[in-house]
Amino acid sequence: MDGNFLLKKNIDRSLFNRGFAIPVKVQEILSLHLSGGELRHGEKRSIKIILNGETFNATLTSVNFDLKKFPAHRDIWQIIYSQNSPIADAVRKIFASSAKNLQNNLPLNEQEYFVLYATDLQDTFYFEPILNREILLPDRNELFVENILELPNLTDVETALIEQYRLTKIRKLNRSIGDRLKELYDFRCQICGQNIGANYNANVVECHHIDYFIDSLNNDADNLLIVCPNHHRIIHAANPTFDRKRKFYRYRNGYEEILQINKHL
């Protein structure tokens, strides 16, 4: 499942009543998992959603807006279902806490979201809830938590540690997004541009959260940098400020380090 990540979305009112939108940047990847390929403008197709071991019916639709009136507008895709459908009822039960607090501005560690994965079956997608009780982080050591997220294979001891920090689902999501970014950069550090493991036939890069995960709980690609272990530890030791607009780190001593490679920020 890790290699078929499609999107992550915070819970909102639409999810309980109608469905959710598919971002334009996800449409091409999602199309690879449709038996009929990419949707035509205004087309609707039946799909299946697996949620908590049950399979539900839903509709993938391309909104039929007037192309003559909006010729430059990209197609809008949505996964939709009715308010009284079994999947809507299941979603409301799973996210009962969020349903009660939609009017409140909840802190990050109380917000909930879901992750959508493609499966090995075409037209069938896996909907994974991420509940707030699963993303509480009692430890404040960001580098330690990031190292847990990176673990490729868990021993029994490490599994217990993962359960203690309640990061099992987050870890799966992190590896899915992070592995794609590592491949995008050919296992080179975005800061120094080097593939330090190349001479040893080893892929040695790590994912760093620009806004620390323990504070932001943001695991999206736009919050991840691919860095070598040296730069990863320097960042956490020196705690520089990242300028998102100009794409560089500014250290407390005034030293600035510009990203040598950037393909996704």
Coordinates of C-alpha atoms in Angstrom, one line a residue:
M1 CA 0.0 0.0 0.0
D2 CA 2.9 2.4 0.7
G3 CA 3.7 3.0 -2.9
N4 CA 0.1 4.0 -3.9
F5 CA -0.3 7.1 -1.8
L6 CA -2.7 9.6 -3.5
L7 CA -3.7 12.3 -1.1
K8 CA -4.1 13.4 2.5
K9 CA -7.0 15.6 3.5
N10 CA -8.2 17.2 6.8
I11 CA -11.7 16.4 7.8
D12 CA -14.4 19.0 6.8
R13 CA -18.2 19.1 6.6
S14 CA -18.2 18.0 3.0
L15 CA -16.7 14.7 3.8
F16 CA -19.7 13.8 6.1
N17 CA -22.3 14.8 3.6
R18 CA -21.1 14.6 0.0
G19 CA -17.5 13.5 -0.5
F20 CA -14.2 15.3 -1.4
A21 CA -12.3 16.8 -4.3
I22 CA -9.3 15.3 -6.0
P23 CA -6.5 17.9 -6.5
V24 CA -5.4 18.5 -10.1
K25 CA -1.9 17.3 -9.3
V26 CA -3.3 13.9 -8.2
Q27 CA -5.6 13.3 -11.2
E28 CA -2.9 11.9 -13.5
I29 CA -1.7 9.4 -10.8
L30 CA -5.2 8.4 -9.9
S31 CA -6.0 7.8 -13.6
L32 CA -3.4 5.0 -13.7
H33 CA -5.6 3.0 -11.3
L34 CA -8.8 3.4 -13.3
S35 CA -9.9 0.7 -15.7
G36 CA -11.0 3.2 -18.2
G37 CA -8.1 5.6 -17.8
E38 CA -8.5 9.3 -17.4
L39 CA -12.0 10.7 -17.0
R40 CA -13.4 12.8 -19.8
H41 CA -14.9 16.2 -19.0
G42 CA -18.3 15.7 -17.3
E43 CA -17.9 11.9 -17.1
K44 CA -18.9 9.8 -14.0
R45 CA -17.7 6.4 -13.0
S46 CA -18.5 3.9 -10.3
I47 CA -15.7 3.2 -7.9
K48 CA -15.3 1.3 -4.6
I49 CA -13.8 2.6 -1.4
I50 CA -12.4 0.2 1.3
L51 CA -12.9 1.6 4.8
N52 CA -12.3 -0.3 8.0
G53 CA -12.5 -3.6 6.2
E54 CA -15.7 -2.9 4.4
T55 CA -16.2 -2.0 0.7
F56 CA -18.5 0.9 -0.2
N57 CA -19.8 2.2 -3.5
A58 CA -19.0 5.8 -4.5
T59 CA -18.8 7.9 -7.7
L60 CA -15.8 9.5 -9.3
T61 CA -17.0 12.4 -11.3
S62 CA -15.5 15.2 -13.5
V63 CA -17.6 18.2 -12.9
N64 CA -19.5 19.3 -16.1
F65 CA -18.9 23.0 -16.1
D66 CA -19.2 25.1 -19.3
L67 CA -15.9 24.8 -21.1
K68 CA -16.7 27.7 -23.5
K69 CA -17.2 30.0 -20.5
F70 CA -14.1 28.8 -18.6
P71 CA -11.8 27.5 -21.3
A72 CA -8.6 27.8 -19.2
H73 CA -10.1 26.1 -16.1
R74 CA -8.7 22.6 -15.3
D75 CA -11.2 19.8 -14.9
I76 CA -12.5 19.4 -11.4
W77 CA -12.7 15.8 -10.1
Q78 CA -14.6 14.7 -7.0
I79 CA -15.3 11.4 -5.2
I80 CA -19.0 11.8 -4.2
Y81 CA -21.7 9.9 -2.4
S82 CA -25.0 10.9 -0.9
Q83 CA -25.5 12.1 2.7
N84 CA -27.6 9.0 3.5
S85 CA -25.2 6.5 1.9
P86 CA -23.6 3.7 3.9
I87 CA -20.1 5.2 3.4
A88 CA -21.2 8.7 4.6
D89 CA -22.7 7.0 7.7
A90 CA -19.5 5.1 8.3
V91 CA -17.3 8.2 8.0
R92 CA -19.5 10.1 10.5
K93 CA -19.2 7.3 13.0
I94 CA -15.4 7.1 12.6
F95 CA -14.8 10.8 12.8
A96 CA -17.5 11.5 15.5
S97 CA -15.1 13.7 17.4
S98 CA -14.4 15.9 14.4
A99 CA -18.1 16.0 13.5
K100 CA -18.8 17.6 16.9
N101 CA -16.1 20.2 16.6
L102 CA -16.2 21.4 13.1
Q103 CA -17.2 24.9 14.3
N104 CA -14.1 25.1 16.5
N105 CA -10.6 26.0 15.6
L106 CA -9.0 22.9 17.0
P107 CA -5.3 22.8 17.7
L108 CA -3.2 20.7 15.4
N109 CA -2.9 17.7 17.7
E110 CA -6.7 17.4 17.9
Q111 CA -7.4 17.7 14.1
E112 CA -8.1 14.5 12.2
Y113 CA -7.7 13.6 8.6
F114 CA -7.7 10.7 6.2
V115 CA -5.4 9.3 3.6
L116 CA -6.5 7.9 0.2
Y117 CA -4.4 5.1 -1.3
A118 CA -4.8 3.2 -4.6
T119 CA -5.0 -0.6 -4.3
D120 CA -3.9 -3.4 -6.6
L121 CA -7.5 -3.6 -7.9
Q122 CA -8.4 -1.0 -10.5
D123 CA -11.3 1.3 -9.6
T124 CA -10.8 0.4 -5.9
F125 CA -9.3 2.7 -3.3
Y126 CA -8.3 2.5 0.3
F127 CA -9.5 5.1 2.7
E128 CA -7.4 5.3 5.9
P129 CA -8.6 7.4 8.8
I130 CA -6.0 9.2 11.0
L131 CA -7.6 10.0 14.3
N132 CA -6.2 12.5 16.8
R133 CA -5.6 9.8 19.4
E134 CA -3.2 8.2 16.9
I135 CA -1.0 11.3 16.3
L136 CA -0.4 12.4 19.9
L137 CA 3.4 12.9 20.3
P138 CA 4.5 12.9 24.0
D139 CA 8.1 13.3 23.1
R140 CA 9.5 16.7 22.0
N141 CA 12.6 15.4 20.3
E142 CA 12.0 16.1 16.6
L143 CA 15.1 14.3 15.3
F144 CA 14.2 11.2 17.3
V145 CA 10.6 11.2 15.9
E146 CA 11.9 11.7 12.4
N147 CA 14.2 8.7 12.8
I148 CA 11.3 6.6 13.8
L149 CA 9.4 7.7 10.8
E150 CA 12.3 6.6 8.6
L151 CA 12.7 3.1 10.0
P152 CA 12.5 0.7 7.0
N153 CA 12.0 -2.5 8.9
L154 CA 10.7 -2.8 12.5
T155 CA 11.9 -5.3 15.0
D156 CA 9.6 -6.4 17.8
V157 CA 11.2 -3.9 20.1
E158 CA 10.9 -1.1 17.6
T159 CA 7.3 -2.0 17.0
A160 CA 6.5 -1.5 20.7
L161 CA 8.2 1.9 20.4
I162 CA 6.1 2.8 17.4
E163 CA 3.0 1.9 19.3
Q164 CA 4.1 3.9 22.3
Y165 CA 4.4 7.0 20.1
R166 CA 1.3 6.1 18.0
L167 CA 3.1 6.7 14.8
T168 CA 2.3 3.5 12.9
K169 CA 0.0 5.1 10.3
I170 CA 1.9 8.3 10.2
R171 CA 5.1 6.3 9.5
K172 CA 3.5 4.5 6.6
L173 CA 2.3 7.8 5.1
N174 CA 5.7 9.4 5.6
R175 CA 7.6 6.6 3.9
S176 CA 5.1 6.6 0.9
I177 CA 5.7 10.3 0.3
G178 CA 9.3 10.4 1.3
D179 CA 10.3 7.5 -0.8
R180 CA 8.9 9.2 -3.9
L181 CA 10.8 12.4 -3.1
K182 CA 14.1 10.5 -2.6
E183 CA 13.7 8.9 -6.0
L184 CA 12.8 12.3 -7.5
Y185 CA 16.2 13.6 -6.3
D186 CA 18.1 10.5 -7.2
F187 CA 19.0 10.2 -3.5
R188 CA 20.9 13.5 -3.5
C189 CA 20.8 16.0 -0.7
Q190 CA 18.8 19.1 -1.7
I191 CA 21.2 21.3 0.3
C192 CA 24.7 20.1 -0.8
G193 CA 23.6 18.3 -4.0
Q194 CA 25.6 15.2 -3.2
N195 CA 24.7 11.5 -3.2
I196 CA 27.0 10.6 -0.4
G197 CA 26.2 6.9 -0.7
A198 CA 26.9 6.6 -4.5
N199 CA 30.4 5.2 -4.1
Y200 CA 29.1 2.5 -1.8
N201 CA 26.1 1.5 -3.9
A202 CA 23.9 2.7 -0.9
N203 CA 21.0 5.2 -0.8
V204 CA 21.7 7.4 2.2
V205 CA 19.3 10.3 2.4
E206 CA 16.7 11.2 4.9
C207 CA 13.4 13.2 5.0
H208 CA 13.5 16.4 7.1
H209 CA 10.3 18.3 8.1
I210 CA 10.7 22.0 7.4
D211 CA 8.1 22.9 10.0
Y212 CA 8.9 20.4 12.7
F213 CA 6.5 17.4 12.6
I214 CA 6.0 17.4 16.4
D215 CA 4.5 20.9 16.1
S216 CA 2.9 21.0 12.7
L217 CA 1.9 17.3 12.2
N218 CA 2.4 18.3 8.5
N219 CA 3.6 15.3 6.5
D220 CA 2.9 16.6 3.1
A221 CA 5.5 16.9 0.4
D222 CA 5.6 20.6 0.6
N223 CA 6.9 20.3 4.2
L224 CA 9.6 17.8 3.4
L225 CA 13.2 18.2 2.3
I226 CA 15.5 15.4 1.2
V227 CA 18.8 15.8 2.9
C228 CA 22.0 13.9 3.7
P229 CA 22.5 12.7 7.3
N230 CA 25.1 15.4 7.9
H231 CA 22.9 18.3 6.9
H232 CA 20.0 16.7 8.7
R233 CA 21.9 16.7 12.0
I234 CA 23.3 20.2 11.4
I235 CA 19.8 21.6 10.9
H236 CA 18.5 20.1 14.1
A237 CA 21.6 21.1 16.1
A238 CA 21.8 24.7 14.8
N239 CA 18.0 25.2 14.3
P240 CA 18.3 27.7 11.3
T241 CA 15.3 29.5 9.7
F242 CA 14.1 28.3 6.3
D243 CA 13.1 31.0 3.8
R244 CA 10.4 29.3 1.7
K245 CA 10.3 32.1 -0.9
R246 CA 14.0 32.2 -1.6
K247 CA 14.6 28.5 -0.7
F248 CA 17.6 28.8 1.7
Y249 CA 18.5 28.3 5.3
R250 CA 19.7 31.2 7.4
Y251 CA 21.8 30.2 10.5
R252 CA 22.0 32.1 13.7
N253 CA 25.6 33.2 12.9
G254 CA 24.4 34.8 9.7
Y255 CA 25.5 31.9 7.4
E256 CA 23.1 31.2 4.5
E257 CA 22.8 27.9 2.6
I258 CA 20.7 27.9 -0.6
L259 CA 19.1 24.6 -1.8
Q260 CA 21.3 23.3 -4.7
I261 CA 18.4 21.1 -6.0
N262 CA 14.7 21.9 -5.8
K263 CA 12.1 20.1 -7.9
H264 CA 9.0 20.1 -5.6
L265 CA 8.9 23.2 -3.3

